[in-house]
Amino acid sequence: MNPFALVNARTIAEATRTSATVAGLMAGSGGSPASDVSIVKAGGIDLLDLMKETLLSPDRILNLREIPGLDQIAVKVDGLRIGAMATLAALAGHPFVRDHFKILAHAAAASASPQIRNVATAGGNLLQRPRCWYFRAKEFHCLKKGGDHCFADNGENRYHAVFDNDLCAIVHPSTIATVLMALGASVELVDARGMTRKVGLAEFFVSPSVDLTRENNIGNGEILTAVEVPSIRAESRCAWLKQGERDSADWPLADVAVVLDFDAEDKCARATIVLGAAAPAPRRARSAEALLVGRKIDGAVAMEAGRAALDGATPLARNSFKLPLVETLVRRAISQAAATPG
Ligand SMILES: Cc1cc2nc3c(=O)[nH]c(=O)nc-3n(C[C@H](O)[C@H](O)[C@H](O)COP(=O)(O)OP(=O)(O)OC[C@H]3O[C@@H](n4cnc5c(N)ncnc54)[C@H](O)[C@@H]3O)c2cc1C
Ligand code: SF4
């Protein structure tokens, strides 16, 4: 790792003076480490990994930890405002989040390990870069890093995407993103002119077909200041399920968040189903959602929806094992949500 200066930003305005995003730097570096730049650090878990892997060599790191208030989790009349610097542990342990946004607390608590959750922040988690091992190894100058080849295509692709994987088969690495997307959350971004924009997560995450080199549309000099989550409707019932190779300290092989609304006859009036670790961005399972609306949910309907969640799947040579995993998680999450008291 190269020597670097660590500078504490005291205000958001100071932080927005940083020159570039990590994605921009890595794509522009032609495969060699970028130099003479500053980059922002939240918990530093992913940033330092990239530096240790010598994929990134900034001269200055701008620490966001000292900016007052950026780690606050605030309860609002219309939902929740999660400061970008709130840690996953704070999110998982917040009494209001545990009572009123149970699936979010659950997903935060099931991410990584206790030590990592104590440091990793909500903002950094949404902005972490993918875990594809070719991407993480400097020997492989793949498409995502500006090269001309996807090594996962004919390589070791067991942990890769089963949807939207024709150009680049990463899966989105954020576990809380699956739940936040199902809850209709958005991010707040502030730029160097002090302008604020609010972007729904569905628009924030970027598919490889839109831009291969990045996973989201945060701009140069922009700081993610908060995640806003609307209140969950009284008639909504929710579930989040994850399957990993082991129970802790690892990313899911697949996860799914389900939010169902029911009418007076106990028929499904609205359904949102989001698949995690399945595609380059958290993915709405639209066919499964459509199949539920207007119907009472029983085991057979949940099973049909599980199968429908696989519509459009294009598994790679080594990851078709994910399909029954996704199908089962969707079926179980629907049944679990439907059985939750409204
Ligand atoms: C063993 C292990 C297991 C893990 N398991 C999981 C898991 O199950 N689920 C999961 O979701 N994650 C998992 N992770 C990943 C970990 O949770 C993330 O690396 C962490 O959440 C990143 O957050 P951070 O605050 O440390 O971000 P940092 O590393 O500080 O930053 C990440 C990126 O975001 C940028 N950035 C950070 N904050 C801001 C901001 N506010 N505005 C603008 N840019 C910003 C930084 O420049 C950097 O590019 C695991 C990690 C390890 C090592
Ligand atoms: S899946 Fe994406 S990140 Fe991985 S090797 Fe292929 S192009 Fe690179």
CSV table of C-alpha atoms and ligand atoms in Angstrom, one decimal:
chain,number,residue,atom,x,y,z
A,1,MET,CA,0.0,0.0,0.0
A,2,ASN,CA,1.3,3.5,-0.8
A,3,PRO,CA,1.7,6.2,1.8
A,4,PHE,CA,-1.3,8.5,2.0
A,5,ALA,CA,-2.6,11.5,4.0
A,6,LEU,CA,-5.6,11.1,6.2
A,7,VAL,CA,-7.7,14.3,6.5
A,8,ASN,CA,-10.8,14.7,8.6
A,9,ALA,CA,-13.6,16.6,6.8
A,10,ARG,CA,-15.5,18.7,9.3
A,11,THR,CA,-18.4,19.6,7.1
A,12,ILE,CA,-20.2,18.1,4.1
A,13,ALA,CA,-19.0,21.1,2.0
A,14,GLU,CA,-15.4,20.1,2.7
A,15,ALA,CA,-16.1,16.5,1.8
A,16,THR,CA,-17.6,17.4,-1.5
A,17,ARG,CA,-14.3,18.9,-2.6
A,18,THR,CA,-13.0,15.4,-3.1
A,19,SER,CA,-12.0,14.9,-6.7
A,20,ALA,CA,-13.5,11.6,-7.9
A,21,THR,CA,-15.5,8.5,-7.1
A,22,VAL,CA,-13.7,5.2,-6.6
A,23,ALA,CA,-15.5,3.7,-9.7
A,24,GLY,CA,-14.4,6.7,-11.8
A,25,LEU,CA,-10.8,6.3,-10.7
A,26,MET,CA,-10.6,2.6,-11.3
A,27,ALA,CA,-12.1,2.8,-14.7
A,28,GLY,CA,-9.9,5.6,-15.7
A,29,SER,CA,-6.7,4.1,-14.4
A,30,GLY,CA,-6.3,1.7,-17.3
A,31,GLY,CA,-5.7,-1.1,-14.8
A,32,SER,CA,-2.9,0.6,-12.9
A,33,PRO,CA,-3.4,2.3,-9.6
A,34,ALA,CA,-4.6,5.9,-9.8
A,35,SER,CA,-2.5,8.6,-8.1
A,36,ASP,CA,-2.7,12.2,-6.9
A,37,VAL,CA,-6.3,12.0,-5.9
A,38,SER,CA,-8.4,12.2,-2.7
A,39,ILE,CA,-11.2,9.8,-2.0
A,40,VAL,CA,-13.8,9.8,0.8
A,41,LYS,CA,-13.8,7.1,3.5
A,42,ALA,CA,-16.7,6.1,5.7
A,43,GLY,CA,-15.9,3.0,7.8
A,44,GLY,CA,-13.1,2.1,5.4
A,45,ILE,CA,-13.9,-1.6,5.2
A,46,ASP,CA,-14.2,-1.7,1.4
A,47,LEU,CA,-11.9,1.2,0.6
A,48,LEU,CA,-9.0,-0.3,2.5
A,49,ASP,CA,-9.6,-3.6,0.9
A,50,LEU,CA,-9.3,-2.0,-2.6
A,51,MET,CA,-6.1,-0.3,-1.5
A,52,LYS,CA,-4.6,-3.4,0.0
A,53,GLU,CA,-5.4,-5.2,-3.3
A,54,THR,CA,-3.5,-2.3,-4.9
A,55,LEU,CA,-6.4,-1.5,-7.1
A,56,LEU,CA,-6.5,2.0,-5.7
A,57,SER,CA,-3.7,4.2,-4.4
A,58,PRO,CA,-5.0,7.6,-3.4
A,59,ASP,CA,-2.7,10.3,-2.0
A,60,ARG,CA,-5.4,11.6,0.4
A,61,ILE,CA,-8.2,10.0,2.2
A,62,LEU,CA,-10.9,12.3,3.4
A,63,ASN,CA,-12.5,10.8,6.5
A,64,LEU,CA,-16.3,11.5,7.0
A,65,ARG,CA,-16.4,10.4,10.6
A,66,GLU,CA,-15.9,13.8,12.2
A,67,ILE,CA,-18.9,15.4,10.3
A,68,PRO,CA,-21.4,16.1,13.1
A,69,GLY,CA,-24.9,14.5,12.7
A,70,LEU,CA,-24.0,12.3,9.7
A,71,ASP,CA,-24.4,9.2,11.8
A,72,GLN,CA,-27.9,10.0,13.2
A,73,ILE,CA,-30.9,7.7,12.7
A,74,ALA,CA,-34.0,10.0,12.9
A,75,VAL,CA,-37.6,8.9,13.2
A,76,LYS,CA,-39.8,11.2,11.1
A,77,VAL,CA,-43.6,11.4,10.7
A,78,ASP,CA,-43.4,9.8,7.2
A,79,GLY,CA,-40.6,7.3,7.8
A,80,LEU,CA,-36.9,7.0,8.7
A,81,ARG,CA,-33.9,9.0,7.9
A,82,ILE,CA,-30.7,7.0,8.2
A,83,GLY,CA,-27.5,9.2,8.2
A,84,ALA,CA,-24.9,7.9,5.8
A,85,MET,CA,-22.5,7.3,8.6
A,86,ALA,CA,-24.8,5.3,10.8
A,87,THR,CA,-23.2,1.9,11.3
A,88,LEU,CA,-24.9,-1.4,10.4
A,89,ALA,CA,-24.7,-2.2,14.1
A,90,ALA,CA,-26.5,1.0,15.0
A,91,LEU,CA,-29.2,0.2,12.4
A,92,ALA,CA,-29.6,-3.3,13.6
A,93,GLY,CA,-29.9,-2.3,17.2
A,94,HIS,CA,-32.0,0.9,16.9
A,95,PRO,CA,-35.2,0.3,18.9
A,96,PHE,CA,-37.6,2.0,16.4
A,97,VAL,CA,-36.0,0.2,13.5
A,98,ARG,CA,-36.3,-3.1,15.3
A,99,ASP,CA,-40.0,-2.5,16.0
A,100,HIS,CA,-41.2,-0.8,12.8
A,101,PHE,CA,-38.7,-1.8,10.1
A,102,LYS,CA,-38.0,-5.3,11.3
A,103,ILE,CA,-36.7,-6.6,8.0
A,104,LEU,CA,-34.2,-3.8,7.7
A,105,ALA,CA,-32.9,-4.4,11.2
A,106,HIS,CA,-32.8,-8.1,10.4
A,107,ALA,CA,-30.8,-7.6,7.1
A,108,ALA,CA,-28.4,-5.2,8.8
A,109,ALA,CA,-27.8,-7.7,11.7
A,110,ALA,CA,-27.2,-10.5,9.2
A,111,SER,CA,-24.6,-8.6,7.2
A,112,ALA,CA,-20.9,-9.5,7.7
A,113,SER,CA,-19.5,-10.0,11.2
A,114,PRO,CA,-20.0,-8.1,14.5
A,115,GLN,CA,-16.6,-6.4,14.2
A,116,ILE,CA,-17.4,-5.2,10.6
A,117,ARG,CA,-20.9,-4.1,11.5
A,118,ASN,CA,-19.5,-1.9,14.3
A,119,VAL,CA,-17.5,0.0,11.7
A,120,ALA,CA,-19.3,-0.3,8.3
A,121,THR,CA,-21.7,2.4,7.5
A,122,ALA,CA,-25.1,2.4,5.7
A,123,GLY,CA,-23.7,4.8,3.0
A,124,GLY,CA,-20.5,2.9,2.5
A,125,ASN,CA,-22.4,-0.4,2.4
A,126,LEU,CA,-24.6,0.8,-0.5
A,127,LEU,CA,-21.5,2.1,-2.3
A,128,GLN,CA,-19.1,-0.8,-1.8
A,129,ARG,CA,-17.7,-2.3,-5.0
A,130,PRO,CA,-18.5,-5.8,-6.2
A,131,ARG,CA,-16.8,-8.9,-4.9
A,132,CYS,CA,-16.2,-10.7,-8.3
A,133,TRP,CA,-12.7,-12.2,-7.7
A,134,TYR,CA,-11.5,-11.2,-11.1
A,135,PHE,CA,-12.5,-7.6,-10.4
A,136,ARG,CA,-10.7,-7.8,-7.1
A,137,ALA,CA,-7.4,-9.2,-8.5
A,138,LYS,CA,-5.2,-6.7,-10.3
A,139,GLU,CA,-3.9,-9.4,-12.6
A,140,PHE,CA,-7.3,-9.5,-14.4
A,141,HIS,CA,-8.0,-6.3,-16.3
A,142,CYS,CA,-11.6,-7.1,-17.0
A,143,LEU,CA,-14.4,-5.2,-18.7
A,144,LYS,CA,-15.5,-3.5,-15.5
A,145,LYS,CA,-12.0,-2.1,-15.1
A,146,GLY,CA,-11.8,-0.8,-18.6
A,147,GLY,CA,-10.5,-4.0,-20.2
A,148,ASP,CA,-12.0,-6.0,-23.1
A,149,HIS,CA,-12.9,-9.3,-21.5
A,150,CYS,CA,-15.2,-10.7,-18.8
A,151,PHE,CA,-13.1,-13.5,-17.1
A,152,ALA,CA,-16.2,-14.8,-15.3
A,153,ASP,CA,-18.0,-15.6,-18.5
A,154,ASN,CA,-16.0,-18.8,-19.1
A,155,GLY,CA,-14.3,-18.8,-15.7
A,156,GLU,CA,-15.2,-19.5,-12.1
A,157,ASN,CA,-18.7,-18.0,-11.9
A,158,ARG,CA,-20.3,-19.9,-9.1
A,159,TYR,CA,-21.1,-16.8,-7.1
A,160,HIS,CA,-22.1,-14.6,-10.0
A,161,ALA,CA,-25.4,-13.3,-11.3
A,162,VAL,CA,-28.1,-15.5,-12.7
A,163,PHE,CA,-30.0,-12.5,-14.3
A,164,ASP,CA,-28.7,-9.6,-16.4
A,165,ASN,CA,-25.3,-11.2,-16.7
A,166,ASP,CA,-24.5,-11.0,-20.5
A,167,LEU,CA,-21.9,-8.2,-20.2
A,168,CYS,CA,-20.8,-8.3,-16.6
A,169,ALA,CA,-22.0,-10.9,-14.1
A,170,ILE,CA,-21.4,-9.2,-10.7
A,171,VAL,CA,-24.0,-9.5,-8.0
A,172,HIS,CA,-24.7,-6.4,-6.0
A,173,PRO,CA,-22.8,-6.8,-2.7
A,174,SER,CA,-25.1,-4.8,-0.4
A,175,THR,CA,-27.4,-6.9,1.7
A,176,ILE,CA,-29.4,-4.0,3.1
A,177,ALA,CA,-30.0,-2.8,-0.4
A,178,THR,CA,-32.4,-5.7,-1.1
A,179,VAL,CA,-34.6,-4.6,1.8
A,180,LEU,CA,-34.2,-0.9,1.2
A,181,MET,CA,-35.3,-1.3,-2.4
A,182,ALA,CA,-38.4,-3.4,-1.4
A,183,LEU,CA,-39.3,-0.6,1.1
A,184,GLY,CA,-39.1,2.1,-1.6
A,185,ALA,CA,-36.1,3.9,-0.1
A,186,SER,CA,-34.1,6.7,-1.7
A,187,VAL,CA,-30.7,8.2,-1.2
A,188,GLU,CA,-29.9,11.9,-0.6
A,189,LEU,CA,-26.8,13.2,-2.4
A,190,VAL,CA,-25.2,16.6,-2.0
A,191,ASP,CA,-22.7,18.1,-4.5
A,192,ALA,CA,-19.9,20.7,-4.3
A,193,ARG,CA,-22.4,23.5,-5.0
A,194,GLY,CA,-24.5,22.4,-2.0
A,195,MET,CA,-27.2,21.1,-4.3
A,196,THR,CA,-29.2,18.2,-2.9
A,197,ARG,CA,-30.8,15.5,-5.0
A,198,LYS,CA,-32.9,12.6,-3.9
A,199,VAL,CA,-32.8,9.4,-6.0
A,200,GLY,CA,-35.0,6.3,-5.5
A,201,LEU,CA,-32.8,3.2,-5.2
A,202,ALA,CA,-34.3,1.7,-8.3
A,203,GLU,CA,-32.8,4.6,-10.3
A,204,PHE,CA,-29.7,4.9,-8.2
A,205,PHE,CA,-28.3,1.5,-9.0
A,206,VAL,CA,-27.0,1.1,-12.6
A,207,SER,CA,-27.1,-2.0,-14.7
A,208,PRO,CA,-24.0,-3.0,-16.7
A,209,SER,CA,-25.9,-2.3,-19.9
A,210,VAL,CA,-26.2,1.3,-18.9
A,211,ASP,CA,-22.6,1.7,-17.6
A,212,LEU,CA,-20.2,-1.2,-17.2
A,213,THR,CA,-17.7,0.7,-15.0
A,214,ARG,CA,-20.0,1.6,-12.1
A,215,GLU,CA,-22.8,0.3,-9.9
A,216,ASN,CA,-24.6,3.5,-9.1
A,217,ASN,CA,-24.9,7.0,-10.4
A,218,ILE,CA,-23.2,9.0,-7.6
A,219,GLY,CA,-21.3,11.8,-9.3
A,220,ASN,CA,-17.8,13.2,-8.8
A,221,GLY,CA,-17.7,15.2,-5.7
A,222,GLU,CA,-21.1,14.1,-4.5
A,223,ILE,CA,-21.6,12.8,-1.0
A,224,LEU,CA,-24.3,10.4,0.0
A,225,THR,CA,-25.7,12.1,3.1
A,226,ALA,CA,-28.7,9.9,4.1
A,227,VAL,CA,-31.0,7.1,3.2
A,228,GLU,CA,-34.7,7.9,3.5
A,229,VAL,CA,-37.2,5.0,4.0
A,230,PRO,CA,-40.9,5.7,3.8
A,231,SER,CA,-43.1,4.4,6.7
A,232,ILE,CA,-44.4,0.9,6.1
A,233,ARG,CA,-48.2,1.0,5.5
A,234,ALA,CA,-50.3,-0.5,8.3
A,235,GLU,CA,-51.7,-3.1,5.9
A,236,SER,CA,-48.2,-4.3,4.8
A,237,ARG,CA,-46.7,-7.6,5.8
A,238,CYS,CA,-43.0,-8.1,5.2
A,239,ALA,CA,-40.3,-10.8,5.2
A,240,TRP,CA,-36.6,-11.0,4.4
A,241,LEU,CA,-34.8,-14.3,4.0
A,242,LYS,CA,-31.2,-15.1,3.2
A,243,GLN,CA,-29.3,-18.2,2.4
A,244,GLY,CA,-25.5,-18.2,2.6
A,245,GLU,CA,-22.8,-20.9,2.7
A,246,ARG,CA,-22.4,-20.1,6.3
A,247,ASP,CA,-24.6,-18.2,8.7
A,248,SER,CA,-22.3,-15.3,9.6
A,249,ALA,CA,-19.5,-13.2,8.3
A,250,ASP,CA,-20.3,-13.8,4.6
A,251,TRP,CA,-22.4,-12.4,1.8
A,252,PRO,CA,-25.6,-14.3,0.9
A,253,LEU,CA,-25.7,-16.7,-2.0
A,254,ALA,CA,-29.2,-15.4,-2.4
A,255,ASP,CA,-31.6,-13.2,-0.4
A,256,VAL,CA,-35.1,-12.0,-0.9
A,257,ALA,CA,-37.3,-9.2,0.5
A,258,VAL,CA,-41.1,-9.3,0.2
A,259,VAL,CA,-43.6,-6.6,1.1
A,260,LEU,CA,-47.3,-7.6,0.6
A,261,ASP,CA,-50.4,-5.5,1.1
A,262,PHE,CA,-53.8,-7.2,1.7
A,263,ASP,CA,-57.4,-6.0,1.1
A,264,ALA,CA,-60.4,-6.4,3.3
A,265,GLU,CA,-61.0,-9.9,1.8
A,266,ASP,CA,-57.4,-10.9,2.6
A,267,LYS,CA,-56.5,-10.9,-1.0
A,268,CYS,CA,-53.1,-9.5,-2.0
A,269,ALA,CA,-53.6,-5.9,-3.2
A,270,ARG,CA,-49.9,-5.1,-3.9
A,271,ALA,CA,-46.7,-7.1,-3.9
A,272,THR,CA,-43.1,-6.1,-4.0
A,273,ILE,CA,-40.4,-8.8,-4.3
A,274,VAL,CA,-36.7,-8.0,-4.5
A,275,LEU,CA,-34.0,-10.5,-5.2
A,276,GLY,CA,-30.5,-9.9,-3.8
A,277,ALA,CA,-27.2,-11.5,-4.9
A,278,ALA,CA,-28.9,-12.5,-8.1
A,279,ALA,CA,-28.1,-9.7,-10.5
A,280,PRO,CA,-25.8,-6.7,-10.8
A,281,ALA,CA,-28.4,-4.6,-9.0
A,282,PRO,CA,-31.2,-5.6,-6.6
A,283,ARG,CA,-33.8,-7.0,-8.9
A,284,ARG,CA,-37.6,-6.8,-8.8
A,285,ALA,CA,-39.2,-10.1,-9.5
A,286,ARG,CA,-42.1,-8.6,-11.5
A,287,SER,CA,-43.7,-11.8,-12.8
A,288,ALA,CA,-43.9,-13.2,-9.3
A,289,GLU,CA,-45.4,-9.9,-8.0
A,290,ALA,CA,-48.0,-9.8,-10.8
A,291,LEU,CA,-49.0,-13.4,-10.1
A,292,LEU,CA,-49.8,-12.6,-6.4
A,293,VAL,CA,-52.0,-9.6,-6.9
A,294,GLY,CA,-55.8,-10.2,-6.5
A,295,ARG,CA,-55.2,-13.7,-5.0
A,296,LYS,CA,-55.4,-15.1,-1.5
A,297,ILE,CA,-51.9,-16.4,-0.6
A,298,ASP,CA,-51.6,-20.1,0.2
A,299,GLY,CA,-48.8,-22.6,-0.3
A,300,ALA,CA,-49.7,-23.3,-3.9
A,301,VAL,CA,-49.8,-19.7,-4.9
A,302,ALA,CA,-46.5,-19.0,-3.1
A,303,MET,CA,-45.0,-22.0,-5.0
A,304,GLU,CA,-46.2,-20.6,-8.4
A,305,ALA,CA,-44.7,-17.2,-7.5
A,306,GLY,CA,-41.4,-18.9,-6.5
A,307,ARG,CA,-41.2,-20.4,-10.0
A,308,ALA,CA,-42.3,-17.1,-11.7
A,309,ALA,CA,-39.4,-15.3,-9.8
A,310,LEU,CA,-37.0,-17.2,-12.1
A,311,ASP,CA,-38.5,-15.6,-15.3
A,312,GLY,CA,-35.6,-14.2,-17.4
A,313,ALA,CA,-32.9,-16.2,-15.6
A,314,THR,CA,-29.8,-17.0,-17.6
A,315,PRO,CA,-27.6,-19.0,-15.3
A,316,LEU,CA,-23.9,-19.4,-16.1
A,317,ALA,CA,-22.0,-22.7,-16.3
A,318,ARG,CA,-21.4,-23.0,-12.6
A,319,ASN,CA,-24.2,-21.2,-10.9
A,320,SER,CA,-27.5,-22.9,-11.9
A,321,PHE,CA,-27.6,-24.1,-8.2
A,322,LYS,CA,-28.8,-20.6,-7.4
A,323,LEU,CA,-32.1,-21.1,-9.2
A,324,PRO,CA,-33.7,-23.5,-6.8
A,325,LEU,CA,-32.3,-21.4,-4.0
A,326,VAL,CA,-34.0,-18.2,-5.3
A,327,GLU,CA,-37.2,-20.1,-6.0
A,328,THR,CA,-37.3,-21.6,-2.5
A,329,LEU,CA,-36.5,-18.3,-0.7
A,330,VAL,CA,-39.2,-16.5,-2.7
A,331,ARG,CA,-41.8,-19.1,-1.8
A,332,ARG,CA,-40.9,-19.2,1.9
A,333,ALA,CA,-40.7,-15.4,2.2
A,334,ILE,CA,-44.1,-15.0,0.6
A,335,SER,CA,-45.6,-17.6,3.0
A,336,GLN,CA,-43.8,-16.0,5.9
A,337,ALA,CA,-45.0,-12.5,5.1
A,338,ALA,CA,-48.6,-13.7,4.4
A,339,ALA,CA,-48.6,-15.4,7.8
A,340,THR,CA,-47.4,-12.3,9.7
A,341,PRO,CA,-50.1,-10.5,11.6
A,342,GLY,CA,-51.2,-7.4,9.7
B,1,LIG,C1,-15.7,-10.7,5.7
B,1,LIG,C2,-16.7,-9.7,5.1
B,1,LIG,C3,-18.0,-10.1,5.0
B,1,LIG,C4,-18.9,-9.2,4.6
B,1,LIG,N1,-20.2,-9.5,4.5
B,1,LIG,C5,-21.2,-8.7,4.0
B,1,LIG,C6,-22.5,-9.0,3.9
B,1,LIG,O1,-23.0,-10.1,4.3
B,1,LIG,N2,-23.4,-8.0,3.4
B,1,LIG,C7,-23.0,-6.8,3.0
B,1,LIG,O2,-23.8,-6.0,2.6
B,1,LIG,N3,-21.7,-6.5,3.1
B,1,LIG,C8,-20.8,-7.3,3.6
B,1,LIG,N4,-19.4,-7.0,3.7
B,1,LIG,C9,-19.0,-5.7,3.1
B,1,LIG,C10,-19.0,-4.6,4.1
B,1,LIG,O3,-20.3,-4.5,4.8
B,1,LIG,C11,-18.8,-3.3,3.4
B,1,LIG,O4,-17.5,-3.3,2.9
B,1,LIG,C12,-19.0,-2.1,4.2
B,1,LIG,O5,-20.4,-2.0,4.6
B,1,LIG,C13,-18.6,-0.8,3.5
B,1,LIG,O6,-19.0,0.3,4.3
B,1,LIG,P1,-17.9,1.3,4.8
B,1,LIG,O7,-18.5,2.3,5.7
B,1,LIG,O8,-16.7,0.6,5.5
B,1,LIG,O9,-17.5,2.0,3.5
B,1,LIG,P2,-16.0,2.5,2.9
B,1,LIG,O10,-15.2,1.3,2.6
B,1,LIG,O11,-15.5,3.6,3.8
B,1,LIG,O12,-16.5,3.1,1.5
B,1,LIG,C14,-17.0,2.3,0.5
B,1,LIG,C15,-17.1,3.2,-0.8
B,1,LIG,O13,-18.1,4.2,-0.7
B,1,LIG,C16,-17.5,5.5,-0.7
B,1,LIG,N5,-18.2,6.3,0.3
B,1,LIG,C17,-18.4,5.8,1.6
B,1,LIG,N6,-19.3,6.6,2.2
B,1,LIG,C18,-19.6,7.6,1.3
B,1,LIG,C19,-20.5,8.7,1.4
B,1,LIG,N7,-21.2,9.0,2.4
B,1,LIG,N8,-20.6,9.5,0.2
B,1,LIG,C20,-19.9,9.2,-0.9
B,1,LIG,N9,-19.1,8.2,-1.0
B,1,LIG,C21,-18.9,7.4,0.1
B,1,LIG,C22,-16.0,5.3,-0.5
B,1,LIG,O14,-15.2,6.3,-1.2
B,1,LIG,C23,-15.8,3.9,-1.0
B,1,LIG,O15,-15.7,4.0,-2.4
B,1,LIG,C24,-18.5,-7.9,4.2
B,1,LIG,C25,-17.2,-7.5,4.3
B,1,LIG,C26,-16.2,-8.4,4.8
B,1,LIG,C27,-14.8,-8.0,4.9
B,2,SF4,S1,-18.2,-10.3,-13.9
B,2,SF4,FE1,-17.8,-8.1,-14.2
B,2,SF4,S2,-16.3,-7.7,-12.7
B,2,SF4,FE2,-16.3,-9.9,-12.9
B,2,SF4,S3,-14.7,-10.4,-14.5
B,2,SF4,FE3,-16.7,-10.1,-15.6
B,2,SF4,S4,-16.7,-7.9,-16.2
B,2,SF4,FE4,-15.2,-8.2,-14.6
